[in-house]
CSV table of C-alpha atoms in Angstrom, one decimal:
chain,number,residue,atom,x,y,z
X,30,UNK,CA,27.4,25.3,-48.1
X,31,UNK,CA,26.5,23.9,-45.6
X,32,UNK,CA,26.1,20.4,-45.8
X,33,UNK,CA,25.9,18.4,-42.5
X,34,UNK,CA,22.1,18.3,-42.7
X,35,UNK,CA,22.7,15.8,-45.7
X,36,UNK,CA,25.0,13.8,-43.2
X,37,UNK,CA,20.8,12.6,-41.9
X,38,UNK,CA,18.3,13.7,-43.8
X,39,UNK,CA,17.2,12.5,-45.8
X,40,UNK,CA,17.1,9.4,-43.2
X,41,UNK,CA,19.2,6.2,-44.2
X,42,UNK,CA,15.7,4.4,-44.7
X,43,UNK,CA,14.5,7.7,-46.9
X,44,UNK,CA,17.3,7.5,-48.8
X,45,UNK,CA,17.5,3.9,-49.6
X,46,UNK,CA,13.6,3.7,-50.1
X,47,UNK,CA,14.8,6.6,-53.4
X,48,UNK,CA,17.3,4.8,-54.2
X,49,UNK,CA,15.9,1.7,-54.4
X,50,UNK,CA,12.8,3.7,-56.5
X,51,UNK,CA,15.1,5.8,-59.3
X,52,UNK,CA,16.5,2.7,-59.8
X,53,UNK,CA,13.8,0.7,-60.6
X,54,UNK,CA,12.7,3.5,-62.9
X,55,UNK,CA,16.2,3.9,-64.3
X,56,UNK,CA,16.4,0.1,-65.2
X,57,UNK,CA,12.4,0.4,-67.1
X,58,UNK,CA,12.7,4.2,-68.6
X,59,UNK,CA,15.9,4.1,-70.2
X,60,UNK,CA,14.6,1.5,-73.6
X,61,UNK,CA,11.9,3.2,-74.1
X,62,UNK,CA,14.1,6.7,-74.4
X,63,UNK,CA,16.5,5.0,-76.0
X,64,UNK,CA,13.4,3.2,-77.9
X,65,UNK,CA,11.5,7.1,-78.8
X,66,UNK,CA,15.4,8.1,-79.8
X,67,UNK,CA,16.2,4.9,-82.1
X,68,UNK,CA,12.7,5.4,-84.1
X,69,UNK,CA,13.3,9.5,-84.5
X,70,UNK,CA,16.3,8.7,-86.7
X,71,UNK,CA,18.4,11.5,-85.5
X,72,UNK,CA,21.4,11.7,-87.8
X,73,UNK,CA,23.7,11.5,-84.4
X,74,UNK,CA,24.1,10.3,-81.0
X,75,UNK,CA,23.8,12.6,-77.8
X,76,UNK,CA,27.6,14.1,-77.2
X,77,UNK,CA,27.6,14.7,-80.8
X,78,UNK,CA,24.3,16.8,-80.7
X,79,UNK,CA,24.8,17.8,-77.4
X,80,UNK,CA,28.2,19.9,-77.6
X,81,UNK,CA,27.9,21.0,-80.6
X,82,UNK,CA,28.2,25.1,-79.8
X,83,UNK,CA,26.1,25.1,-83.1
X,84,UNK,CA,23.6,26.0,-84.7
X,85,UNK,CA,23.9,25.6,-87.9
X,86,UNK,CA,25.1,22.0,-87.1
X,87,UNK,CA,21.9,20.6,-85.0
X,88,UNK,CA,19.7,22.6,-88.0
X,89,UNK,CA,21.2,20.4,-90.6
X,90,UNK,CA,20.5,17.2,-88.3
X,91,UNK,CA,16.9,18.4,-87.9
X,92,UNK,CA,16.8,19.3,-91.7
X,93,UNK,CA,17.3,15.3,-92.8
X,94,UNK,CA,13.9,14.0,-90.2
X,95,UNK,CA,10.3,14.7,-91.2
X,96,UNK,CA,7.7,16.0,-89.6
X,97,UNK,CA,6.5,12.6,-88.2
X,98,UNK,CA,9.6,12.1,-87.1
X,99,UNK,CA,10.5,15.4,-85.4
X,100,UNK,CA,7.6,15.1,-83.5
X,101,UNK,CA,9.2,11.3,-82.4
X,102,UNK,CA,12.3,12.9,-81.2
X,103,UNK,CA,9.7,16.0,-79.6
X,104,UNK,CA,8.3,12.6,-77.5
X,105,UNK,CA,12.1,11.3,-76.6
X,106,UNK,CA,12.9,15.3,-75.3
X,107,UNK,CA,9.6,15.0,-73.2
X,108,UNK,CA,10.5,11.0,-72.2
X,109,UNK,CA,14.0,13.2,-70.2
X,110,UNK,CA,12.8,14.2,-68.1
X,111,UNK,CA,10.7,11.2,-66.2
X,112,UNK,CA,14.7,10.0,-66.8
X,113,UNK,CA,16.4,13.1,-65.5
X,114,UNK,CA,14.6,12.1,-62.3
X,115,UNK,CA,15.8,8.8,-62.2
X,116,UNK,CA,19.6,8.7,-63.0
X,117,UNK,CA,19.4,12.1,-60.7
X,118,UNK,CA,17.5,11.1,-58.2
X,119,UNK,CA,20.2,7.5,-58.1
X,120,UNK,CA,23.3,9.4,-58.6
X,121,UNK,CA,21.9,11.4,-55.3
X,122,UNK,CA,20.8,8.7,-53.9
X,123,UNK,CA,23.8,6.9,-54.1
X,124,UNK,CA,25.9,9.7,-53.6
X,125,UNK,CA,24.9,9.6,-49.7
X,126,UNK,CA,24.8,6.1,-48.9
X,127,UNK,CA,28.3,6.2,-50.1
X,128,UNK,CA,29.4,9.1,-48.3
X,129,UNK,CA,27.5,7.7,-44.9
X,130,UNK,CA,29.7,4.9,-44.8
X,131,UNK,CA,32.4,7.0,-44.0
X,132,UNK,CA,33.1,9.0,-40.7
X,133,UNK,CA,31.3,12.4,-40.2
X,134,UNK,CA,34.4,15.0,-40.4
X,135,UNK,CA,36.3,12.9,-43.4
X,136,UNK,CA,37.5,14.4,-46.6
X,137,UNK,CA,35.2,10.9,-48.2
X,138,UNK,CA,32.1,12.6,-46.7
X,139,UNK,CA,32.6,15.5,-47.3
X,140,UNK,CA,33.4,15.7,-50.9
X,141,UNK,CA,31.2,12.6,-51.3
X,142,UNK,CA,27.8,14.7,-49.6
X,143,UNK,CA,29.5,17.7,-52.3
X,144,UNK,CA,29.1,14.2,-55.8
X,145,UNK,CA,25.3,13.6,-54.6
X,146,UNK,CA,24.0,17.1,-55.3
X,147,UNK,CA,26.4,17.1,-58.9
X,148,UNK,CA,23.7,14.1,-59.5
X,149,UNK,CA,20.7,16.6,-58.7
X,150,UNK,CA,22.4,19.1,-60.2
X,151,UNK,CA,23.8,17.5,-63.1
X,152,UNK,CA,20.0,16.4,-63.6
X,153,UNK,CA,18.6,20.1,-63.6
X,154,UNK,CA,21.4,21.5,-66.4
X,155,UNK,CA,20.4,18.3,-68.4
X,156,UNK,CA,15.8,19.6,-68.2
X,157,UNK,CA,17.3,23.2,-68.7
X,158,UNK,CA,19.6,21.9,-71.9
X,159,UNK,CA,16.1,19.8,-73.1
X,160,UNK,CA,13.3,23.4,-72.6
X,161,UNK,CA,16.9,24.5,-75.8
X,162,UNK,CA,15.9,21.7,-77.4
X,163,UNK,CA,12.1,22.2,-77.1
X,164,UNK,CA,12.8,25.9,-78.4
X,165,UNK,CA,14.2,25.0,-81.1
X,166,UNK,CA,12.2,22.6,-82.3
X,167,UNK,CA,9.3,24.7,-82.4
X,168,UNK,CA,10.8,26.1,-86.0
X,169,UNK,CA,13.4,23.5,-87.0
X,170,UNK,CA,15.5,26.1,-89.0
X,171,UNK,CA,14.8,29.4,-88.2
X,172,UNK,CA,15.5,28.9,-83.9
X,173,UNK,CA,18.3,31.7,-82.9
X,174,UNK,CA,22.0,30.1,-82.8
X,175,UNK,CA,22.0,31.0,-79.4
X,176,UNK,CA,19.4,28.3,-78.3
X,177,UNK,CA,22.0,25.9,-79.6
X,178,UNK,CA,24.8,26.9,-77.6
X,179,UNK,CA,23.4,27.9,-74.2
X,180,UNK,CA,21.7,24.3,-74.6
X,181,UNK,CA,25.7,22.8,-75.4
X,182,UNK,CA,27.1,25.1,-72.6
X,183,UNK,CA,23.9,23.6,-69.8
X,184,UNK,CA,25.2,19.9,-71.8
X,185,UNK,CA,28.4,20.4,-70.9
X,186,UNK,CA,28.6,21.6,-67.5
X,187,UNK,CA,25.8,18.3,-67.1
X,188,UNK,CA,28.9,16.1,-68.0
X,189,UNK,CA,31.5,17.9,-66.3
X,190,UNK,CA,29.5,16.8,-63.2
X,191,UNK,CA,28.3,13.5,-63.7
X,192,UNK,CA,32.4,12.8,-64.5
X,193,UNK,CA,33.4,14.8,-61.0
X,194,UNK,CA,30.6,12.2,-59.6
X,195,UNK,CA,31.6,8.9,-61.3
X,196,UNK,CA,35.5,9.6,-60.5
X,197,UNK,CA,34.2,10.2,-56.7
X,198,UNK,CA,32.4,7.3,-56.4
X,199,UNK,CA,35.0,4.8,-57.8
X,200,UNK,CA,37.5,6.4,-55.4
X,201,UNK,CA,35.0,5.5,-53.3
X,202,UNK,CA,34.4,2.0,-54.0
X,203,UNK,CA,37.7,1.5,-53.7
X,204,UNK,CA,38.4,3.0,-50.3
X,205,UNK,CA,35.7,1.0,-48.9
X,206,UNK,CA,37.7,-1.9,-50.2
X,207,UNK,CA,41.0,-1.2,-48.7
X,208,UNK,CA,39.5,-0.3,-45.6
X,209,UNK,CA,37.7,-3.4,-46.0
X,210,UNK,CA,40.3,-5.9,-46.7
X,211,UNK,CA,42.4,-4.2,-43.9
X,212,UNK,CA,40.3,-5.1,-41.1
């Protein structure tokens, strides 16, 4: 994969604007998303649900909810798509910003460009995961269990990619701080 285009594209100015826009969107949309998840009364947390790998477990969660609560949960899933745009763009642009702080052809620069892409790819995995949630909500007690398994597979990949991105980001910040202290 040729990542050299990411050295200059999007331009540093565009990257900066996208970073600021995505940070603002993230800050605005996260509480709204959290509010809708909260009032839906979904009985367990995100990770427990997303990594259940079981249709029966998700059906048992949905069984505890009224039709109105399931509708609110559906709205939360739709709002989550805006959140995905926010965090996918935020991780991508912040990864690019940090990677470009390193000299070309260095390990941190090259791995940083990959890490930046992981932000976008994780958001795409999240979008696919949500599509399966929306499918499951069309028949909360009768959906095929494979939908829950597929949903969890995409969630797992998302979490792994975000984890790799976070580890790279922390490592890059430490490396930049060390470089600054030495100079």
